[in-house]
mmCIF file of C-alpha atoms in Angstrom:
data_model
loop_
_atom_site.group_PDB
_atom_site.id
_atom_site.type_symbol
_atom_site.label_atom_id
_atom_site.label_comp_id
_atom_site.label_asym_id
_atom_site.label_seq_id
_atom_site.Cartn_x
_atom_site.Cartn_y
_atom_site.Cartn_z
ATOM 1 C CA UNK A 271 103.211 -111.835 82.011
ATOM 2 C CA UNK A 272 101.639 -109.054 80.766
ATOM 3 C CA UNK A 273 100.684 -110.183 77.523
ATOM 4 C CA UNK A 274 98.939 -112.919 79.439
ATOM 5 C CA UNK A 275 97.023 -110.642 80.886
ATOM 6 C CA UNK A 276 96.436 -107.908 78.755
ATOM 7 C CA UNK A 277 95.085 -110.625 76.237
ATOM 8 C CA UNK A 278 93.466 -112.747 78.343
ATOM 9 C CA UNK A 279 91.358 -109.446 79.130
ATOM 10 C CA UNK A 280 90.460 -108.985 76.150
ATOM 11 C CA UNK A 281 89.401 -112.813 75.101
ATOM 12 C CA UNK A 282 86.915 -112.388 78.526
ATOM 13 C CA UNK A 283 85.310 -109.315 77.410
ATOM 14 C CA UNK A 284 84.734 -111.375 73.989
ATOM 15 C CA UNK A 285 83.033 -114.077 75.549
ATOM 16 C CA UNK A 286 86.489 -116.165 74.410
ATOM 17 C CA UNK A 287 88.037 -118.872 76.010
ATOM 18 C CA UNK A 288 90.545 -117.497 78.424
ATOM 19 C CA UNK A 289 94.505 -117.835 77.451
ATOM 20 C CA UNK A 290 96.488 -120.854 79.045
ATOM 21 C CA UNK A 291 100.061 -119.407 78.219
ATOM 22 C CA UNK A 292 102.446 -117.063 76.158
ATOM 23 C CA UNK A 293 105.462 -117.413 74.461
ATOM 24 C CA UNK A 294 107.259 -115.246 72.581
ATOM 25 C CA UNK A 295 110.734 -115.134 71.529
ATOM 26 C CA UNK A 296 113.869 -113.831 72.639
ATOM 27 C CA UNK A 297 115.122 -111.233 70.183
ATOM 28 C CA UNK A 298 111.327 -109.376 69.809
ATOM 29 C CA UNK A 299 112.490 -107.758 73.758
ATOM 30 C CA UNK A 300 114.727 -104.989 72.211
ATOM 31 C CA UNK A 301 115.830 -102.789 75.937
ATOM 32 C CA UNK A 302 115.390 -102.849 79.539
ATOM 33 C CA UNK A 303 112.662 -101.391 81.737
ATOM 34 C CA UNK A 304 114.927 -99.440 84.050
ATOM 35 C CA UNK A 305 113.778 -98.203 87.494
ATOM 36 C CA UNK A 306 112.165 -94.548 86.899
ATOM 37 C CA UNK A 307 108.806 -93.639 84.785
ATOM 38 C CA UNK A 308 107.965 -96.011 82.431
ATOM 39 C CA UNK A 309 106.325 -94.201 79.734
ATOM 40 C CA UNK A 310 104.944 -94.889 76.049
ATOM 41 C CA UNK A 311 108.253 -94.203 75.001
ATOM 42 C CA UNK A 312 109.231 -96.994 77.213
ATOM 43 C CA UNK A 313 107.084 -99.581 75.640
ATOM 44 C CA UNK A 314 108.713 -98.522 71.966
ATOM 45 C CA UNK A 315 112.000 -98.831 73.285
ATOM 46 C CA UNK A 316 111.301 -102.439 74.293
ATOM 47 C CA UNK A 317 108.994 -103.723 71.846
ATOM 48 C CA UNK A 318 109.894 -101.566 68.475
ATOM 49 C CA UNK A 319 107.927 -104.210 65.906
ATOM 50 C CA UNK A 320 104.378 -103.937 64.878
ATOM 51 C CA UNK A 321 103.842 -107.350 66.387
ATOM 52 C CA UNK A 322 100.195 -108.065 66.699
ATOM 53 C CA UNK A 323 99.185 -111.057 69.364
ATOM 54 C CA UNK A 324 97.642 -114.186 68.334
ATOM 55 C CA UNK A 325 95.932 -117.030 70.133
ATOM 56 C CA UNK A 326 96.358 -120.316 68.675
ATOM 57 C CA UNK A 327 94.785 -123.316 70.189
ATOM 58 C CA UNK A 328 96.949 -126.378 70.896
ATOM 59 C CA UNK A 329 96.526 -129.710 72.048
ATOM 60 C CA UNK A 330 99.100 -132.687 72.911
ATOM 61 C CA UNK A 331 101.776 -133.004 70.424
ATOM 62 C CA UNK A 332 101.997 -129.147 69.456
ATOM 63 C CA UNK A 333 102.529 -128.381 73.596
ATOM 64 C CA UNK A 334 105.143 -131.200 73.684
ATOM 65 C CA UNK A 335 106.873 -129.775 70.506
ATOM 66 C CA UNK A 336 106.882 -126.439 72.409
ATOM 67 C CA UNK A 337 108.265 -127.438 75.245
ATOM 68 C CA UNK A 338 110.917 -129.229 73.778
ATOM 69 C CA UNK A 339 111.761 -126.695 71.321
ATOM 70 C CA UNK A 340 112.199 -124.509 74.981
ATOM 71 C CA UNK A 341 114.035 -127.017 76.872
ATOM 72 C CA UNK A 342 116.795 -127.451 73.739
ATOM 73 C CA UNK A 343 117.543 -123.646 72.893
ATOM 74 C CA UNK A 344 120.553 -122.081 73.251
ATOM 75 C CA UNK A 345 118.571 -118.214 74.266
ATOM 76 C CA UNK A 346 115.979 -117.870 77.191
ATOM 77 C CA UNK A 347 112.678 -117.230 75.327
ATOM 78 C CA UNK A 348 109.965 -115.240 77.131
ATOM 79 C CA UNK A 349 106.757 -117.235 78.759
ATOM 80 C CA UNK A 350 103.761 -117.115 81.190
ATOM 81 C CA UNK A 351 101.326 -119.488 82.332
ATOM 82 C CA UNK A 352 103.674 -122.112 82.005
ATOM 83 C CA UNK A 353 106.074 -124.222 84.139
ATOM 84 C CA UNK A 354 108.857 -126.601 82.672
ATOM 85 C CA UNK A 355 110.875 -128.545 85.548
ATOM 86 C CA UNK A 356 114.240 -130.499 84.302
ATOM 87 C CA UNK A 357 115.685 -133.150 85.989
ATOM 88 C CA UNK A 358 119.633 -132.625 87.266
ATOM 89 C CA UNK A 359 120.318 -134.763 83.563
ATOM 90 C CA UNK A 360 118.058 -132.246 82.027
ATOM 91 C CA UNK A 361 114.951 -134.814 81.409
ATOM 92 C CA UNK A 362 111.558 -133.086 81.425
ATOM 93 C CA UNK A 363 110.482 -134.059 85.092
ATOM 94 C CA UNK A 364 107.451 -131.825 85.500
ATOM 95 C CA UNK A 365 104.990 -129.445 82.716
ATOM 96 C CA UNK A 366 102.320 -127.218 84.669
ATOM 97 C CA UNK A 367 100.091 -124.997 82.497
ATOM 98 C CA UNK A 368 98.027 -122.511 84.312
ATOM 99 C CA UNK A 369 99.384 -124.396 87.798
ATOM 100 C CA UNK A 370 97.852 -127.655 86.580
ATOM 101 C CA UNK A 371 100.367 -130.978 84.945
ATOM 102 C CA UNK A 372 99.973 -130.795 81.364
ATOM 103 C CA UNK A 373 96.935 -132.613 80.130
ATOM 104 C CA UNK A 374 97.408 -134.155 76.894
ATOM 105 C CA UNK A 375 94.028 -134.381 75.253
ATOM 106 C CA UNK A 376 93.232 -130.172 76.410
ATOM 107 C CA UNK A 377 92.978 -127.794 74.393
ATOM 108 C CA UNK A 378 95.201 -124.689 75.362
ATOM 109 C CA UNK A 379 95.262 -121.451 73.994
ATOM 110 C CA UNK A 380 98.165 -119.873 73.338
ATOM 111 C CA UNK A 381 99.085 -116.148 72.652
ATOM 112 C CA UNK A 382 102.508 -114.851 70.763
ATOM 113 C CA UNK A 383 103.025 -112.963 67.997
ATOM 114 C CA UNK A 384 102.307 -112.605 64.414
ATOM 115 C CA UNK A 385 106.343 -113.461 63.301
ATOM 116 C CA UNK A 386 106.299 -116.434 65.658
ATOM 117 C CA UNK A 387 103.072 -118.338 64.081
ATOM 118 C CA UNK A 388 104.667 -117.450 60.472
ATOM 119 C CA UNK A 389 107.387 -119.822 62.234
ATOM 120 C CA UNK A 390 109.775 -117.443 63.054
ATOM 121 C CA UNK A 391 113.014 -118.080 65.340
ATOM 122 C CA UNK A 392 111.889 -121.453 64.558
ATOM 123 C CA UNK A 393 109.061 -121.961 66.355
ATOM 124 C CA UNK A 394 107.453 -124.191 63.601
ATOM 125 C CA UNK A 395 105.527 -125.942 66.173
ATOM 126 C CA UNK A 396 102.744 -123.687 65.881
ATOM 127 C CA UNK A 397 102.010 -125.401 62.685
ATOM 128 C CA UNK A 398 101.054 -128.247 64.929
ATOM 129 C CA UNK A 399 97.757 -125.881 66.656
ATOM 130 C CA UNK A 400 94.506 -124.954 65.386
ATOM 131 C CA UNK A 401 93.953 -122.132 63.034
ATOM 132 C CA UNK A 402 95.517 -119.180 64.468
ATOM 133 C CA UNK A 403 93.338 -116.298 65.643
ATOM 134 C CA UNK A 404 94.424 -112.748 65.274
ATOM 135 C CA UNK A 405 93.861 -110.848 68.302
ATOM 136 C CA UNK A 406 93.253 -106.785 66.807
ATOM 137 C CA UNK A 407 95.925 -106.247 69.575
ATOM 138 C CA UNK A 408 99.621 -105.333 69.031
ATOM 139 C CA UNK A 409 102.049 -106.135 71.783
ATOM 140 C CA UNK A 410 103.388 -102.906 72.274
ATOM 141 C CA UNK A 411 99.915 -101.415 72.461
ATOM 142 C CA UNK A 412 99.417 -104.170 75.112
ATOM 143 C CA UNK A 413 102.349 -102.638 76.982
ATOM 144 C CA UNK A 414 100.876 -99.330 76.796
ATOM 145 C CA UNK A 415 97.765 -99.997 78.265
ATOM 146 C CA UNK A 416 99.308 -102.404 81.082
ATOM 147 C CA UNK A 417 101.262 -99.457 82.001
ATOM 148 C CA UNK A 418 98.661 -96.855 82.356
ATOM 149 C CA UNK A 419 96.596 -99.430 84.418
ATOM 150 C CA UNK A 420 99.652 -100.790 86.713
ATOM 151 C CA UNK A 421 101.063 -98.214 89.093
ATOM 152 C CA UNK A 422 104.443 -100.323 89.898
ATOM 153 C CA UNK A 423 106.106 -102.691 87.591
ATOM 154 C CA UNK A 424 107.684 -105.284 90.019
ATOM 155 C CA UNK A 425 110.003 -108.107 88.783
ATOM 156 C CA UNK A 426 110.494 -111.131 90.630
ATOM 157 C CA UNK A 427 112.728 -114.633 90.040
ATOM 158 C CA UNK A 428 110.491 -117.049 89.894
ATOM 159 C CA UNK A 429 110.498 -121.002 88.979
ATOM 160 C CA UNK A 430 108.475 -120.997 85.975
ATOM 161 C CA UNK A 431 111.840 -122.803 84.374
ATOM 162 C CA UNK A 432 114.236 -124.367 86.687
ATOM 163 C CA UNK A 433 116.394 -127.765 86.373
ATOM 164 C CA UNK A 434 117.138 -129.360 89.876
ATOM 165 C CA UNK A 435 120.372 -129.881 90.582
ATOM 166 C CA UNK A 436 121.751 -133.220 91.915
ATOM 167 C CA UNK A 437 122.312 -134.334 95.347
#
């Protein structure tokens, strides 16, 4: 969530299109945010790599490719903006970007990271976008300044990924 904001920031003060979503992958969160000071430290402990964010824009079939790549894995990769509903088979019932369905012919941009548009974890589908944009921002320096603006962290369950159970 916070790299959805912290970028999106950024892309406004450029005169950029804003950023739909975020996804980034499972192993690149490293520790826990415990309850206590969260310091600079904090944001090293959690994001050690020299990630640096990039926005690639993606239409149709690379959004579908995403999803699905989400919906089959086996580990519980990290994303904002975004909202995948399953069916109690697991069929894709619902897509939301941005609390809107999932329009096809849209253009979306996407942050992650620098490892995951080089297809890391797998995540070839990027391959599918647009040019990739390099953002000038690392994650953990996104982290930083999120914490030195935000006073509280707060965590909440949410339903950005949830598969309805049967009757």
């Amino acid at each position: 969530d916070l790299v959805l904001e912290q970028a999106d920031s950024l892309r406004t003060l450029q005169g950029k299109p804003p950023v739909d979503l975020v996804i980034l992958n499972h192993g690149a969160i490293r520790n826990i945010i415990s309850r206590g000071p969260v310091t600079q430290r904090t944001a090293y402990e959690v994001m050690p790599f020299e990630n640096t964010i990039y926005i690639v824009p993606m239409q149709g079939a690379a959004i579908r490719a995403m999803i699905a790549f989400l919906v089959a894995s086996s580990m519980p990769h990290p994303f904002a903006g975004l909202d995948i509903q399953l069916g109690p088979g697991g069929s894709l019932e619902a897509v939301n970007i941005g609390g809107q369905p999932f329009d096809e012919s849209r253009t979306y941009y996407v942050a992650t990271s620098n490892y995951l548009v080089e297809g890391g974890d797998g995540m070839d589908f990027f391959q599918l976008g647009e040019t990739p944009e390099e953002a000038g921002y690392k994650i953990r320096n996104a982290m930083v300044d999120y914490f030195t603006r935000v006073d509280t962290l707060r965590a909440a369950v949410d339903d950005r990924f949830v598969q309805i159970q049967s009757q």
